[in-house]
mmCIF file of C-alpha atoms in Angstrom:
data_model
loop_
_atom_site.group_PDB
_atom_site.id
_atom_site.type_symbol
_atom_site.label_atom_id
_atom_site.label_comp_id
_atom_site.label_asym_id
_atom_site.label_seq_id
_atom_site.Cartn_x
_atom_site.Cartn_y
_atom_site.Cartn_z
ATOM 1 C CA UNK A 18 -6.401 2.848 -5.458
ATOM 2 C CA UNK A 19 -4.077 -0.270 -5.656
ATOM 3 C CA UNK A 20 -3.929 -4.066 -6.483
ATOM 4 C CA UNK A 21 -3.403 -6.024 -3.112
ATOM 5 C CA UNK A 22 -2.816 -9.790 -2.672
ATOM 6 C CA UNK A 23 -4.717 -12.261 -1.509
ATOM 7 C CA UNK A 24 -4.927 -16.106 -1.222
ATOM 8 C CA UNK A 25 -7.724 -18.551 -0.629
ATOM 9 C CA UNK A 26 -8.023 -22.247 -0.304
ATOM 10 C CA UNK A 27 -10.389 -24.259 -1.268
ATOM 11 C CA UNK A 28 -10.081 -28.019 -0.357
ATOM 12 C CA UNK A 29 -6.550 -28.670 -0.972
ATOM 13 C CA UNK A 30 -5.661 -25.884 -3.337
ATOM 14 C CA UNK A 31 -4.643 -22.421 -2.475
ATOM 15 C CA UNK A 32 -4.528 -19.901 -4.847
ATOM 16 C CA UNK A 33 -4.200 -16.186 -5.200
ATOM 17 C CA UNK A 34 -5.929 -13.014 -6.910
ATOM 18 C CA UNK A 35 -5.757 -9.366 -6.619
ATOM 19 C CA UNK A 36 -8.154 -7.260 -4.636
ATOM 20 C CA UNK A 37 -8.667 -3.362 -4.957
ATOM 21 C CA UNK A 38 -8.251 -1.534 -2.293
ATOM 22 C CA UNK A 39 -9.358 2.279 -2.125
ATOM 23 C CA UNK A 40 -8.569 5.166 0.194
ATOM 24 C CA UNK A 41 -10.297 8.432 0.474
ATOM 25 C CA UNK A 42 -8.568 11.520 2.485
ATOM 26 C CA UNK A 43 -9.689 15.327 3.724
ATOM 27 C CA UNK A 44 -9.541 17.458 6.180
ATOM 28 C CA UNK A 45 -10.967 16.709 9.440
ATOM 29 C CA UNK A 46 -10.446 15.189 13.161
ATOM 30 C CA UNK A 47 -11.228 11.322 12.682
ATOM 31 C CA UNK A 48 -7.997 9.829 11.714
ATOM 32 C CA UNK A 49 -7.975 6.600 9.659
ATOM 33 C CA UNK A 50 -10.718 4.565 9.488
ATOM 34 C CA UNK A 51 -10.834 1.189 8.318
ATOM 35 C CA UNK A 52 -14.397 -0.089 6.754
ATOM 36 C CA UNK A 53 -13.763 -3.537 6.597
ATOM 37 C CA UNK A 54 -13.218 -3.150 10.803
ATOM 38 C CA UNK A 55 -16.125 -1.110 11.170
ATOM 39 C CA UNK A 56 -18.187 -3.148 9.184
ATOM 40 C CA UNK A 57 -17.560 -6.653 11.259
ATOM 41 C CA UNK A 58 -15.172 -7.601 8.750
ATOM 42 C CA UNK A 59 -11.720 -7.385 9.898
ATOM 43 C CA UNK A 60 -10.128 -9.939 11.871
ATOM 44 C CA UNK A 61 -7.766 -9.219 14.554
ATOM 45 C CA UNK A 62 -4.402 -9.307 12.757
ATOM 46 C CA UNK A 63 -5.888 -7.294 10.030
ATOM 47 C CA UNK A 64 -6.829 -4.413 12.047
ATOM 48 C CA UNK A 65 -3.350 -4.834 14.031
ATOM 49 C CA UNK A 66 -1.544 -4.171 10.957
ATOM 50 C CA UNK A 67 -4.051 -1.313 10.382
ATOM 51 C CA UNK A 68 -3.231 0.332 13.229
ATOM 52 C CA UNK A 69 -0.111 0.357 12.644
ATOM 53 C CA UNK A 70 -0.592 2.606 9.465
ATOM 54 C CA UNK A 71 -1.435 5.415 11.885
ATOM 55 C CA UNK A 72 1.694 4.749 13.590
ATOM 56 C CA UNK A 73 3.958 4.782 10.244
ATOM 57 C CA UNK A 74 2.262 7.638 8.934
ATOM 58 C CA UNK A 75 3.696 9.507 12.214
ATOM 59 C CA UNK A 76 6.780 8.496 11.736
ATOM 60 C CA UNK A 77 7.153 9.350 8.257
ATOM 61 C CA UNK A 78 5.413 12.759 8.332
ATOM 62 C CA UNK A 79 7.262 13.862 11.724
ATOM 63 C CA UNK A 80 4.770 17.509 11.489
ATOM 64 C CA UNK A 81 5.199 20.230 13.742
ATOM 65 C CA UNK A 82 1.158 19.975 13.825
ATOM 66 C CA UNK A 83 -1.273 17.534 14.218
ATOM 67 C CA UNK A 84 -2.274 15.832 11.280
ATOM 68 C CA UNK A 85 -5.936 16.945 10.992
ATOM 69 C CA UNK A 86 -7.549 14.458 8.596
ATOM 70 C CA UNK A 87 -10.063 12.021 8.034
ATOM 71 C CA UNK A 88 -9.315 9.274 5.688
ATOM 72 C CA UNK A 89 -10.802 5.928 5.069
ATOM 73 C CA UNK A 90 -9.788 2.449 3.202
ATOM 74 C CA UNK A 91 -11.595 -0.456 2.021
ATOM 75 C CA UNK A 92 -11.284 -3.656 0.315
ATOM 76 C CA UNK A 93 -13.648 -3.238 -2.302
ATOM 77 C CA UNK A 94 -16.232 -5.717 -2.888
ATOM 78 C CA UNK A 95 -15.065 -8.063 -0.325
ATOM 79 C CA UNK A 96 -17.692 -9.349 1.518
ATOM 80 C CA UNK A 97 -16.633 -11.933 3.622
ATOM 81 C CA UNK A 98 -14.057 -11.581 6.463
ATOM 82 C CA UNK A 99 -10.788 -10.287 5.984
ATOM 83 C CA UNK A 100 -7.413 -11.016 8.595
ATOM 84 C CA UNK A 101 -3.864 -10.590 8.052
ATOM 85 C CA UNK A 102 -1.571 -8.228 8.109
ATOM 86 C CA UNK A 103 -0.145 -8.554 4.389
ATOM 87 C CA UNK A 104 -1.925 -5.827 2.916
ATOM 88 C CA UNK A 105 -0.693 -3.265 5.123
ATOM 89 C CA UNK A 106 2.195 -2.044 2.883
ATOM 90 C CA UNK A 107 -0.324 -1.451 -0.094
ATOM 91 C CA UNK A 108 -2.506 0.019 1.936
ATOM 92 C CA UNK A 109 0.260 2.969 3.282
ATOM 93 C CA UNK A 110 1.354 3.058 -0.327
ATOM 94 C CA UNK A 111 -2.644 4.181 -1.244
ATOM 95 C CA UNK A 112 -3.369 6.609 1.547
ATOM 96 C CA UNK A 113 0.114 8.549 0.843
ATOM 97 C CA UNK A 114 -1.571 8.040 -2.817
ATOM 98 C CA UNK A 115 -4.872 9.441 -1.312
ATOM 99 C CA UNK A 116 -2.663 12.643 0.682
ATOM 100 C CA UNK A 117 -0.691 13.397 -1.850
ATOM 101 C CA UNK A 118 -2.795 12.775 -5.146
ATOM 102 C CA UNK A 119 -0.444 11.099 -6.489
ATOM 103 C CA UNK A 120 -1.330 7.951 -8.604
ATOM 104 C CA UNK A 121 -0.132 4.699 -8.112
ATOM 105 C CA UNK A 122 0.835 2.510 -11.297
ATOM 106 C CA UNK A 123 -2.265 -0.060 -11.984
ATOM 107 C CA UNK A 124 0.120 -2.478 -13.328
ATOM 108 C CA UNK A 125 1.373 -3.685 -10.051
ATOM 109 C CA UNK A 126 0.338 -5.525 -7.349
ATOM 110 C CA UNK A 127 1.837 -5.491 -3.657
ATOM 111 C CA UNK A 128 1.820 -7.810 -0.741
ATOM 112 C CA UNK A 129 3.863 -7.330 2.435
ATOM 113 C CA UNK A 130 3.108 -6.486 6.294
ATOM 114 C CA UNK A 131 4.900 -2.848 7.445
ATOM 115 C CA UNK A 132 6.344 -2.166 10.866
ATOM 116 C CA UNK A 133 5.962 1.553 12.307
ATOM 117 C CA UNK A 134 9.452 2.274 10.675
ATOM 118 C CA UNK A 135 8.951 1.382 7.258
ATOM 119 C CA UNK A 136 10.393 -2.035 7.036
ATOM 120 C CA UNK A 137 8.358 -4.459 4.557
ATOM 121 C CA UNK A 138 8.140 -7.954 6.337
ATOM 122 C CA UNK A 139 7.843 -11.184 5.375
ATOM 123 C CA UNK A 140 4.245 -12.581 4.634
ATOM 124 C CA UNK A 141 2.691 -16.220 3.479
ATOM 125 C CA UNK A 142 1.486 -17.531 0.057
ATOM 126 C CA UNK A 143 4.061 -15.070 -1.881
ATOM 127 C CA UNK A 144 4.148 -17.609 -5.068
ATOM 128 C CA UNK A 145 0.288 -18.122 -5.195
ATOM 129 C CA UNK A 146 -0.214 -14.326 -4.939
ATOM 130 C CA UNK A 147 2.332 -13.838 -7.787
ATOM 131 C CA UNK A 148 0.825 -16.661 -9.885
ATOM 132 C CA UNK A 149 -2.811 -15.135 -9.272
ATOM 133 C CA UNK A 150 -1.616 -11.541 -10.645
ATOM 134 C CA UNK A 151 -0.110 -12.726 -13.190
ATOM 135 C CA UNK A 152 -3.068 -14.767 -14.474
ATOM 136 C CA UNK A 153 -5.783 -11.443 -13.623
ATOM 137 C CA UNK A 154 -3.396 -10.341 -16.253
ATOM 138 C CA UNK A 155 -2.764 -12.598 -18.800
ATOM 139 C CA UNK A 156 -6.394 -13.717 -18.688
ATOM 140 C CA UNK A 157 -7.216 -9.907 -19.277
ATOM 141 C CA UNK A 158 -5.075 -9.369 -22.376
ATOM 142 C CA UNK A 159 -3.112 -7.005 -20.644
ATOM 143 C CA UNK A 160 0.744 -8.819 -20.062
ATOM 144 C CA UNK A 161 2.548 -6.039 -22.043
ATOM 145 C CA UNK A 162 5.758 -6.170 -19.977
ATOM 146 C CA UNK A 163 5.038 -2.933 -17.308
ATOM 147 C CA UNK A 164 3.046 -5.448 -15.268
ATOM 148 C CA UNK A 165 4.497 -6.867 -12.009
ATOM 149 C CA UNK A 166 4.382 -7.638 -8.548
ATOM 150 C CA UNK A 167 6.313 -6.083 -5.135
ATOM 151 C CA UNK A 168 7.071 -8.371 -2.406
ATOM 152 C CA UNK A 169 9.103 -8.050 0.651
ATOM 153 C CA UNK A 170 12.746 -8.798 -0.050
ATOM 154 C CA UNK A 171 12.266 -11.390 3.168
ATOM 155 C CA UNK A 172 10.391 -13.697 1.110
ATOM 156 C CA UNK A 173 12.853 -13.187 -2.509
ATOM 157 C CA UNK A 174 14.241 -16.803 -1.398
ATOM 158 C CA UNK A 175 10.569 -18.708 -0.589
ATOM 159 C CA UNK A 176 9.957 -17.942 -4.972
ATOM 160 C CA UNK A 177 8.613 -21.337 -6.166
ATOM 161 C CA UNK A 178 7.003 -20.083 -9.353
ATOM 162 C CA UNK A 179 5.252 -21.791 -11.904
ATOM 163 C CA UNK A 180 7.292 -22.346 -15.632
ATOM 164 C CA UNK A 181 5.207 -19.998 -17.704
ATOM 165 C CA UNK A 182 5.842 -17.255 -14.873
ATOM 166 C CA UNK A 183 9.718 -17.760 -14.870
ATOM 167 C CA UNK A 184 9.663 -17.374 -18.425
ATOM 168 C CA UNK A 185 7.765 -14.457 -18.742
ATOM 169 C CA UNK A 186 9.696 -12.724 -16.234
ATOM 170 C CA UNK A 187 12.970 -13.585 -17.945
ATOM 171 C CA UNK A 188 11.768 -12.018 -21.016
ATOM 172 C CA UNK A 189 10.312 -8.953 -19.698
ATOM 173 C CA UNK A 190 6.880 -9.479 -20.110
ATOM 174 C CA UNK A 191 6.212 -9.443 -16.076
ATOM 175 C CA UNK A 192 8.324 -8.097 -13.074
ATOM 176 C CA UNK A 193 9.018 -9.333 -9.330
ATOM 177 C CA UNK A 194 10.121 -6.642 -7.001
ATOM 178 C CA UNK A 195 11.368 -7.318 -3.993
ATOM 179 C CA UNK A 196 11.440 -4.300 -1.362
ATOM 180 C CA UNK A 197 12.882 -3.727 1.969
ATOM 181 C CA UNK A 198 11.473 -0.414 3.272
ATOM 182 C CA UNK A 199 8.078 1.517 1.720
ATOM 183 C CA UNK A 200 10.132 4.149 0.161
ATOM 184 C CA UNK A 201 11.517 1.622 -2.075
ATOM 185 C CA UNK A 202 7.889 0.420 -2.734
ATOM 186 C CA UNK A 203 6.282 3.794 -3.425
ATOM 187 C CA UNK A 204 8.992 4.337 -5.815
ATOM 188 C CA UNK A 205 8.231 1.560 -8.140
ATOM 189 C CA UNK A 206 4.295 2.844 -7.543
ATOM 190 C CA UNK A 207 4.938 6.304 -8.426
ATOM 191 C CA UNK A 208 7.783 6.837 -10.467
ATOM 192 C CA UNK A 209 9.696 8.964 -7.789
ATOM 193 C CA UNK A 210 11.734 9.486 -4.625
ATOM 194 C CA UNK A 211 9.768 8.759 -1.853
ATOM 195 C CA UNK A 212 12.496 11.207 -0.115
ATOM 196 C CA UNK A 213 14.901 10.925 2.563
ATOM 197 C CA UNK A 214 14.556 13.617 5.585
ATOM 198 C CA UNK A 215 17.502 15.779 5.600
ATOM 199 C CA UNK A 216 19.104 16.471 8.647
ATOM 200 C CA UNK A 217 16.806 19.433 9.487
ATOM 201 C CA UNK A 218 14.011 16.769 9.633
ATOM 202 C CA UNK A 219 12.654 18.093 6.032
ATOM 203 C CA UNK A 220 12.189 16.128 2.689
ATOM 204 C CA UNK A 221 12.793 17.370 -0.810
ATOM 205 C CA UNK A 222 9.546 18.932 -1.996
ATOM 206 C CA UNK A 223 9.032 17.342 -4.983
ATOM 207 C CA UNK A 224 9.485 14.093 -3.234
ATOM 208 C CA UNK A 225 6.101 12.054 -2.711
ATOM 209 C CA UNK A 226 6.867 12.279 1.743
ATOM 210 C CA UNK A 227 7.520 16.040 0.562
ATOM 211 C CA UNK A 228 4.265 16.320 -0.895
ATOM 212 C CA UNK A 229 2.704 14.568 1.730
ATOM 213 C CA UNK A 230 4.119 16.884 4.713
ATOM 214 C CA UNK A 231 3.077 20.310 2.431
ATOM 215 C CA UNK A 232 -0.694 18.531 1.901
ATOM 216 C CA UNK A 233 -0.837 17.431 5.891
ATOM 217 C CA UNK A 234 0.053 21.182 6.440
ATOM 218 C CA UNK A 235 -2.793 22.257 4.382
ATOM 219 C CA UNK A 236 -4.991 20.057 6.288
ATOM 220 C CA UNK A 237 -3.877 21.599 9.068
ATOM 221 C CA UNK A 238 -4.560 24.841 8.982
ATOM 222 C CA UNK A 239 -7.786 24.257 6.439
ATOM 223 C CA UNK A 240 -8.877 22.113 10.260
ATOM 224 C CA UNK A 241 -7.705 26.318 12.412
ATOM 225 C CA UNK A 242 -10.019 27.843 9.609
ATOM 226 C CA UNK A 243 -13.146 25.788 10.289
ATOM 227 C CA UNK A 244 -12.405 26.026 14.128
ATOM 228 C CA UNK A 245 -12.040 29.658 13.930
ATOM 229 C CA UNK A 246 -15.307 30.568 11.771
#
């Protein structure tokens, strides 16, 4: 699970908060499926920039197999409709959670789009999504300094942030990250390499893409057992 971004307005004002999203993974044959689309309640952009997860996770993985899973992410309790495209990086950030059961820190929050190659891009609203995680945590008690947020470098110069945010970021108490690529992101997430394919087209296996190629293996041939019985 992770903390996305989101913003709302409401009259005049626009203003953001955090929203949980989950993913679930296993073997099978359906591929990724989002909820929120098969529910009604993804607009087109949104389920653009879901798609493209499908196509990143390709990319990254590079398997001499088919990746054989079936894996699913939601927005939880969201119950109106949801478009955009800025949640995409957190979402590839909590399936590879998902694949490789690897947790992802609960004291940040991401927002930023992802091409099929990895690159974070720029999105809208970055200071009201900053301002809204930092009040879900100073509202909650919880501002003890390993709290932040990860946006796309692209959007480091749009920072228009509020007094009380400046000055708890320059005294520690709350982080901005900005990111170029999601192996910079799932860094900060998981407190490791993402990895870097070697020029036999492997990554090291303690990396979290390591991981994730061994665990898409084992999905793999888990998928030939259960075809074969």
């Amino acid at each position: 699970q992770v903390n996305g971004l989101a913003v709302m307005s409401a009259g005049p004002l626009t203003y953001g908060f955090p929203n949980r999203i989950t993913a679930t993974i296993g073997p099978g044959t359906a591929g990724t499926i989002n909820i929120d689309r098969e529910a009604k309640l993804s607009g087109a952009i949104h389920t653009k920039g879901f798609y493209i997860l499908g196509g990143l996770l390709r990319y990254l993985l590079r398997t001499d197999h088919p990746l054989a899973f079936s894996a699913s992410v939601a927005f939880e309790q969201s119950y109106g409709g949801i478009d955009g495209d800025s949640a995409s990086g957190a979402e590839m950030c909590c399936l590879l959670s998902a694949l490789t059961d690897l947790p992802l820190d609960q004291g940040l929050a991401m927002t930023g789009a992802i091409d099929q190659v990895g690159n974070i891009l720029p999105i809208g609203g970055v200071n009201e999504k900053i301002e809204g995680f930092y009040d879900a945590c100073f509202d909650s008690g919880e501002l003890t300094g390993s709290q932040g947020v990860i946006i796309p470098q692209t959007n480091a110069g749009d920072l228009m942030l509020r007094a009380d945010v400046v000055e708890a970021c320059a005294a520690g108490r709350f982080h901005i990250y900005a990111v170029d690529t999601i192996h910079q992101a799932l860094a900060l997430f998981m407190g490791r390499s993402a990895g870097l394919r070697s020029g036999d087209g492997t990554y090291p296996d303690d990396s979290v893409l390591g991981i994730a190629v061994a665990k898409a293996r084992d999905y793999w041939q888990m998928a030939i057992r259960r075809s074969d019985a």
